[in-house]
JSON list of C-alpha atoms in Angstrom, two decimals:
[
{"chain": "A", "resi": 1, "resn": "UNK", "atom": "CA", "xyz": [-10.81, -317.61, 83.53]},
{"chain": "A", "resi": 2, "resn": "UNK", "atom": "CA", "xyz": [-13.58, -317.04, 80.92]},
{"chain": "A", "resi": 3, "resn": "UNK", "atom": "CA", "xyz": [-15.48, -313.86, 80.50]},
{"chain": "A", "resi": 4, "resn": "UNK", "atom": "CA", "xyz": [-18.04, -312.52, 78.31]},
{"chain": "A", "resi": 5, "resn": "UNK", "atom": "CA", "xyz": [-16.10, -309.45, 77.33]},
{"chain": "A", "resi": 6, "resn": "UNK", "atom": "CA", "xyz": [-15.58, -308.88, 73.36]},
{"chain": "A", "resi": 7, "resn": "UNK", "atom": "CA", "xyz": [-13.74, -306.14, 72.51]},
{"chain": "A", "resi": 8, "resn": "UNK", "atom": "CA", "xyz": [-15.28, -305.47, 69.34]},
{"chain": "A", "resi": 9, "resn": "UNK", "atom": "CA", "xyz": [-18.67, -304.64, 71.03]},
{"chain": "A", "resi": 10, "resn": "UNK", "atom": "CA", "xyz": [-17.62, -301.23, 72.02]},
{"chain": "A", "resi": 11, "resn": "UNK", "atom": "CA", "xyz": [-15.97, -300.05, 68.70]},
{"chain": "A", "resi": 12, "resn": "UNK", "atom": "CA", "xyz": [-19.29, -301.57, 66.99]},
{"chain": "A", "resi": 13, "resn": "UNK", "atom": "CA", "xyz": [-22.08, -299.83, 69.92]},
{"chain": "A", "resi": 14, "resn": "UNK", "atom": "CA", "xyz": [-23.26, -296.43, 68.70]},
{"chain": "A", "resi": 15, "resn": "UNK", "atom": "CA", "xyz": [-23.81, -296.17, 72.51]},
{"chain": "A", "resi": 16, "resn": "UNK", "atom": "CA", "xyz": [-20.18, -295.33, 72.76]},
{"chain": "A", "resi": 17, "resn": "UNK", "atom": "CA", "xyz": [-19.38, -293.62, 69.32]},
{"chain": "A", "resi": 18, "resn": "UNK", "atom": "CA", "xyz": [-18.58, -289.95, 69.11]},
{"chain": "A", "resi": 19, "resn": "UNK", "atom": "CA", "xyz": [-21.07, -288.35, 67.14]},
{"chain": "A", "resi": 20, "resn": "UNK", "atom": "CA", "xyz": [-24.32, -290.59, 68.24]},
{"chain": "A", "resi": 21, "resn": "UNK", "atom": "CA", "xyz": [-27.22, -288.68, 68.69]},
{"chain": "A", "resi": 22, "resn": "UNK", "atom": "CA", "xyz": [-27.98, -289.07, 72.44]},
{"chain": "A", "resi": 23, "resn": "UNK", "atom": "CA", "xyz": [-24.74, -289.52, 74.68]},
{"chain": "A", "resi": 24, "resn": "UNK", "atom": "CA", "xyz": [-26.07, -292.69, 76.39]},
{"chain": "A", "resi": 25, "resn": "UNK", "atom": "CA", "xyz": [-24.79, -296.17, 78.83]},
{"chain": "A", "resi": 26, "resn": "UNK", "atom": "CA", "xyz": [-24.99, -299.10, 77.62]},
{"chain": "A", "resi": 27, "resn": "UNK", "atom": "CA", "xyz": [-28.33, -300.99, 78.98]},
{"chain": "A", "resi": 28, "resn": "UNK", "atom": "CA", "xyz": [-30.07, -297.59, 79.98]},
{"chain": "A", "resi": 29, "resn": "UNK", "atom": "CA", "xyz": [-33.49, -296.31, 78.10]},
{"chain": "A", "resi": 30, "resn": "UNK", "atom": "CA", "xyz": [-32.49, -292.92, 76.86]},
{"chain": "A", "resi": 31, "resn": "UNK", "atom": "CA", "xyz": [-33.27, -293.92, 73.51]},
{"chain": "A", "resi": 32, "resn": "UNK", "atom": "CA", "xyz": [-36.82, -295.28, 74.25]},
{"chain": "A", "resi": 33, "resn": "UNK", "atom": "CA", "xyz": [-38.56, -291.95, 73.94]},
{"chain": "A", "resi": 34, "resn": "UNK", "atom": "CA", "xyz": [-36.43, -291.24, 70.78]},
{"chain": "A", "resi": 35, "resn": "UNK", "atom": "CA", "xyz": [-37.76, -294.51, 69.24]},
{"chain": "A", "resi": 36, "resn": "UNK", "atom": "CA", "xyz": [-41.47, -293.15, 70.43]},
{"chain": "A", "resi": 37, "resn": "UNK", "atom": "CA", "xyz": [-41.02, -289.96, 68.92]},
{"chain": "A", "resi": 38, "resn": "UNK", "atom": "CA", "xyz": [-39.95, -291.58, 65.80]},
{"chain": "A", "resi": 39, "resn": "UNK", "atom": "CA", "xyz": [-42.88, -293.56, 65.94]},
{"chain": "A", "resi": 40, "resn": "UNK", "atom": "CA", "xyz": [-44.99, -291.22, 66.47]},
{"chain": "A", "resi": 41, "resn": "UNK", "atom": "CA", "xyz": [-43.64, -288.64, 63.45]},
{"chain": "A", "resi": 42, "resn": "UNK", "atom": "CA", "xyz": [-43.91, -292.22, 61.18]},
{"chain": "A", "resi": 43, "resn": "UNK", "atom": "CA", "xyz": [-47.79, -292.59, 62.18]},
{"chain": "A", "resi": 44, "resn": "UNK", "atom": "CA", "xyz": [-48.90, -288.62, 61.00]},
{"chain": "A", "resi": 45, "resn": "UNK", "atom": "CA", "xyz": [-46.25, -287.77, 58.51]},
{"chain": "A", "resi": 46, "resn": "UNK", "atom": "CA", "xyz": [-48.41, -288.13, 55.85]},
{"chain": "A", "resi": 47, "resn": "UNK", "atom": "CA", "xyz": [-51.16, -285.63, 57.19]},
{"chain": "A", "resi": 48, "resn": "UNK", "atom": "CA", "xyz": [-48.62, -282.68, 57.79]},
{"chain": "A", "resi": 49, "resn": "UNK", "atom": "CA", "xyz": [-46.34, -280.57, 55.72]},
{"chain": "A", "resi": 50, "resn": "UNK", "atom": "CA", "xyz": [-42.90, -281.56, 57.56]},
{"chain": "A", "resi": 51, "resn": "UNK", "atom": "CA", "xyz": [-42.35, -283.73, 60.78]},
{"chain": "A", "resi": 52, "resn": "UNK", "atom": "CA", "xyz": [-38.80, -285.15, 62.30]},
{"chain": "A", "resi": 53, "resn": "UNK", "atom": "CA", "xyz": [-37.25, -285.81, 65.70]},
{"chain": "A", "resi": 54, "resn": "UNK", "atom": "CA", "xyz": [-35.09, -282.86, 66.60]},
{"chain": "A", "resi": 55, "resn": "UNK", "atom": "CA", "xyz": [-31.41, -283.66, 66.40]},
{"chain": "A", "resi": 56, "resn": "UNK", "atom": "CA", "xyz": [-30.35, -280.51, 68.07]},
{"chain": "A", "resi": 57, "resn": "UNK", "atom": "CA", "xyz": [-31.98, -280.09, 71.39]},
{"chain": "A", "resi": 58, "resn": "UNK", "atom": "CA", "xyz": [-31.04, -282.58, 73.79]},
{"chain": "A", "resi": 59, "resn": "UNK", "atom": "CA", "xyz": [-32.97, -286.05, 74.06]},
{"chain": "A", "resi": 60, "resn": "UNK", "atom": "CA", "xyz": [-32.96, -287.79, 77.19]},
{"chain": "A", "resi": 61, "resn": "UNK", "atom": "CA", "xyz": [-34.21, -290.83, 78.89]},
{"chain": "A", "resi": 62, "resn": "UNK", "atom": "CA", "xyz": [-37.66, -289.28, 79.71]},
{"chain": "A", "resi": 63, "resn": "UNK", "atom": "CA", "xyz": [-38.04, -286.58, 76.97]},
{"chain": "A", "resi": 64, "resn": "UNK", "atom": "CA", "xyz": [-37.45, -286.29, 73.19]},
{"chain": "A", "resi": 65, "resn": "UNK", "atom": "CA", "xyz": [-38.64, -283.38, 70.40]},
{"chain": "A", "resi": 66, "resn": "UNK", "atom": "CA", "xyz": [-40.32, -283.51, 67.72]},
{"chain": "A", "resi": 67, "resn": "UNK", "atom": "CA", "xyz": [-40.67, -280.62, 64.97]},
{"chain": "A", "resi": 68, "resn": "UNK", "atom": "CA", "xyz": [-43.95, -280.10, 62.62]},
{"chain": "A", "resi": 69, "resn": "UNK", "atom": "CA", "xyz": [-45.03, -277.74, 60.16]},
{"chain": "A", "resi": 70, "resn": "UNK", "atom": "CA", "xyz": [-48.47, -278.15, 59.83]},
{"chain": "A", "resi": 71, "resn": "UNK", "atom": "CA", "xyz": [-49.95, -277.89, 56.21]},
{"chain": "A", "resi": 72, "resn": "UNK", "atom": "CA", "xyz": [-50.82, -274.17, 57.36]},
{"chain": "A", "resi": 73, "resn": "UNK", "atom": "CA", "xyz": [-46.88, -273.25, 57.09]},
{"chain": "A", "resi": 74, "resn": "UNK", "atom": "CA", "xyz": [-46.79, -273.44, 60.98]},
{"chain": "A", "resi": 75, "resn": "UNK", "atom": "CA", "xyz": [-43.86, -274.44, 62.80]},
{"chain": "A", "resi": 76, "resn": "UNK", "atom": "CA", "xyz": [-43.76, -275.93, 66.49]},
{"chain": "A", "resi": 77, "resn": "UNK", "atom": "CA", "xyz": [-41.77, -277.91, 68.43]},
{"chain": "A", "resi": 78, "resn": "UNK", "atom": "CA", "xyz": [-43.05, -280.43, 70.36]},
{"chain": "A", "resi": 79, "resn": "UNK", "atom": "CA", "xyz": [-42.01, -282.11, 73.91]},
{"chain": "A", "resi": 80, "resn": "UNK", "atom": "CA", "xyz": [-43.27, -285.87, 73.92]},
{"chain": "A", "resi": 81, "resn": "UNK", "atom": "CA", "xyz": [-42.59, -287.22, 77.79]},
{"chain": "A", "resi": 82, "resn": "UNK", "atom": "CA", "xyz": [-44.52, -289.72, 79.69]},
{"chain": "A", "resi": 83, "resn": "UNK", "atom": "CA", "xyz": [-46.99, -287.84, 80.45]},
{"chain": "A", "resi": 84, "resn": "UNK", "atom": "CA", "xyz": [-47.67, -286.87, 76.21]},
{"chain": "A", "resi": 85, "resn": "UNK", "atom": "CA", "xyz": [-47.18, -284.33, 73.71]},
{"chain": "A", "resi": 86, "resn": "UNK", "atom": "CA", "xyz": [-47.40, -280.56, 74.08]},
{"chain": "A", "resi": 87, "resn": "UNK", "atom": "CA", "xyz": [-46.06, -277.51, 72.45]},
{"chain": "A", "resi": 88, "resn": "UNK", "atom": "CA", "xyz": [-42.97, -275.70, 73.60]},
{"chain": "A", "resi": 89, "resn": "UNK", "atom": "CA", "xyz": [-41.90, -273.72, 70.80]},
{"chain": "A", "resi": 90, "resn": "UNK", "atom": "CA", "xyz": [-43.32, -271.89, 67.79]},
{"chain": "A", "resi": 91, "resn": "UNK", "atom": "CA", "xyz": [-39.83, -272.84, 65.56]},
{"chain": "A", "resi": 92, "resn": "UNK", "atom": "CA", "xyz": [-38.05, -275.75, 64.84]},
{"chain": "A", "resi": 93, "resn": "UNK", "atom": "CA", "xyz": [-35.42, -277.05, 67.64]},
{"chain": "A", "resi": 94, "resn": "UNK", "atom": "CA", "xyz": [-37.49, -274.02, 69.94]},
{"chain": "A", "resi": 95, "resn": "UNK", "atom": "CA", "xyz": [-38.26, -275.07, 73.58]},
{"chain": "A", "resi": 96, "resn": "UNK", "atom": "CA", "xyz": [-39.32, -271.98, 75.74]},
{"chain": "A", "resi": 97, "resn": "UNK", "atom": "CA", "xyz": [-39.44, -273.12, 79.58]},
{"chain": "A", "resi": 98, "resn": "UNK", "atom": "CA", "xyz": [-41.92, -270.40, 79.91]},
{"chain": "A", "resi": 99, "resn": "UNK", "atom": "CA", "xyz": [-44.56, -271.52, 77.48]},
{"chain": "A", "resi": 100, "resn": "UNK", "atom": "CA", "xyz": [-47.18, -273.39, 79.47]},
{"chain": "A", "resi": 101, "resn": "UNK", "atom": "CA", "xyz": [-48.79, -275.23, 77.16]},
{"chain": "A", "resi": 102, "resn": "UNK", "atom": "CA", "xyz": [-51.34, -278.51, 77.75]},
{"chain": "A", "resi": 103, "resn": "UNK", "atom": "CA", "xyz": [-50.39, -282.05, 77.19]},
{"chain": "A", "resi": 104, "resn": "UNK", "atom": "CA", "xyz": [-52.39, -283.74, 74.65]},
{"chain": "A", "resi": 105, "resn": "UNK", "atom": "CA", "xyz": [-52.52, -287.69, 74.93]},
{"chain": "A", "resi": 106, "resn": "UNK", "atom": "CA", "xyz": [-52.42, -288.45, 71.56]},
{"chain": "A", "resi": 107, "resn": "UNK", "atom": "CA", "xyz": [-50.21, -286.73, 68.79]},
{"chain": "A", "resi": 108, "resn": "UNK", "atom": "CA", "xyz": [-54.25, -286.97, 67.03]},
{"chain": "A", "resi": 109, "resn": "UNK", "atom": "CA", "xyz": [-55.43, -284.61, 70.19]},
{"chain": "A", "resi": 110, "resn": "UNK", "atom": "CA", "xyz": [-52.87, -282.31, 69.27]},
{"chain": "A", "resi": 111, "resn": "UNK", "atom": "CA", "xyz": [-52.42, -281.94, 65.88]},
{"chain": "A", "resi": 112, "resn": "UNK", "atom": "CA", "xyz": [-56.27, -281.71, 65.73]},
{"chain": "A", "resi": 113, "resn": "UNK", "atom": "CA", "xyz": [-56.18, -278.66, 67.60]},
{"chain": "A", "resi": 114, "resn": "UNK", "atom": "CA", "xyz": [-53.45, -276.63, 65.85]},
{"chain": "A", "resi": 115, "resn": "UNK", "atom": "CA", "xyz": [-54.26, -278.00, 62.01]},
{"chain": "A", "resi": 116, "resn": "UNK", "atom": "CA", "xyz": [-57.66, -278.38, 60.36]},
{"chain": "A", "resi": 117, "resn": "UNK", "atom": "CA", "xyz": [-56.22, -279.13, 57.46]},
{"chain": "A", "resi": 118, "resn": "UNK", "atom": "CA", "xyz": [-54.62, -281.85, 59.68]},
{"chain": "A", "resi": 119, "resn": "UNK", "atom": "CA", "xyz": [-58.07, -282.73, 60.58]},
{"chain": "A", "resi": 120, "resn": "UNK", "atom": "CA", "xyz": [-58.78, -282.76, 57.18]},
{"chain": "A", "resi": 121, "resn": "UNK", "atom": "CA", "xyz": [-55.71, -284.82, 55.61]},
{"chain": "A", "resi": 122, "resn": "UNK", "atom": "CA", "xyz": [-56.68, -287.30, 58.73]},
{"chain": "A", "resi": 123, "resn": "UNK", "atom": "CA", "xyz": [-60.15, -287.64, 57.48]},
{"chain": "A", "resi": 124, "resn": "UNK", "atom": "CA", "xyz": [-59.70, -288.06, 53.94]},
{"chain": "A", "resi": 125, "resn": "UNK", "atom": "CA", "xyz": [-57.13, -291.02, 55.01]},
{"chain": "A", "resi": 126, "resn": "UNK", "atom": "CA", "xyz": [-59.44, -292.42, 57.42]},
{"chain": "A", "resi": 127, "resn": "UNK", "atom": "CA", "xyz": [-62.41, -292.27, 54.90]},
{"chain": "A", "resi": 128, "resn": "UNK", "atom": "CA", "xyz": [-60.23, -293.68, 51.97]},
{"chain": "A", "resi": 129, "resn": "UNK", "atom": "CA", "xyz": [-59.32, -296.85, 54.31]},
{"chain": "A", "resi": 130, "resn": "UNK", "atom": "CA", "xyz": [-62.60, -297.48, 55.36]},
{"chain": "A", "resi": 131, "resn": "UNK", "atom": "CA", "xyz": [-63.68, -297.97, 51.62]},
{"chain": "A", "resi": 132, "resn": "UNK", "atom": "CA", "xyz": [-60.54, -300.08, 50.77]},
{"chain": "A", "resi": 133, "resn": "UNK", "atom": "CA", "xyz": [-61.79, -302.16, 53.52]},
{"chain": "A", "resi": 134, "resn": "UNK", "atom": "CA", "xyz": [-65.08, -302.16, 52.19]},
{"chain": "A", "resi": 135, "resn": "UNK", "atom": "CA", "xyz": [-64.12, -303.21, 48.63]},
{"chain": "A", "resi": 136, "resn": "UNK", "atom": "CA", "xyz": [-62.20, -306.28, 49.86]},
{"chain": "A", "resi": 137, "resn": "UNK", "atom": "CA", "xyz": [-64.96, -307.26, 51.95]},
{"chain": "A", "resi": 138, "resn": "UNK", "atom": "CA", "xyz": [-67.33, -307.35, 48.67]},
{"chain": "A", "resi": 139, "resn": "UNK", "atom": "CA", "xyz": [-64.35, -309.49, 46.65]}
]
């Protein structure tokens, strides 16, 4: 009898090795909102001071955290679910259940309302882009 069992899948899966980052089952999505959150830290790095997916507080399927300090020398820690990004913490790897902050759709939404010089670093990008685009348009 055939199968499609090879036993050096498991000792190669990071699903199933000791120290991986989120305890997960093979085939499940738990990592999904990790790869979001990465994506999401990759797209606005460059506009804040220090940004990274928290490797201490517990990611799961529907939830992962994300730590900033803004370019003010602020420090938050953010909650990025399904529903979007909000604050729960004023520290790195901080998540106070009692904080009842507003989700913000966009990582833009909310780092435009805790940083102007977010705003700022944003605009100065955007601007600079828009005349690269410009000076290939006139080549």
């Amino acid at each position: 009898m055939e199968t499609d069992y090879n036993p050096m899948e498991f000792s190669t899966n990071p699903a199933f090795e000791e120290d991986s980052e989120c305890k997960d089952i093979e085939g499940t999505d738990v990592k999904d909102m990790r790869l979001e959150a990465e994506a999401v830290v990759n797209d606005v790095l460059f506009a804040v001071s220090n940004m990274f997916v928290s490797k201490n507080l517990h990611c799961a399927e529907d939830v992962a955290y994300i730590n900033v300090e803004t370019r003010e020398r602020n420090r938050y820690c953010l909650e990025l679910t399904e529903a979007g990004l909000r604050v729960v913490g004023y520290a790195f790897d901080q998540a106070d259940d009692g904080l009842q902050m507003p989700y913000h759709e966009t990582v833009y939404s909310l780092l435009d309302s805790l940083s102007p010089a977010y705003r700022e670093a944003f605009g100065n990008a955007l601007l600079q882009r828009l005349e690269a685009l410009k000076r290939d348009g006139q080549s």
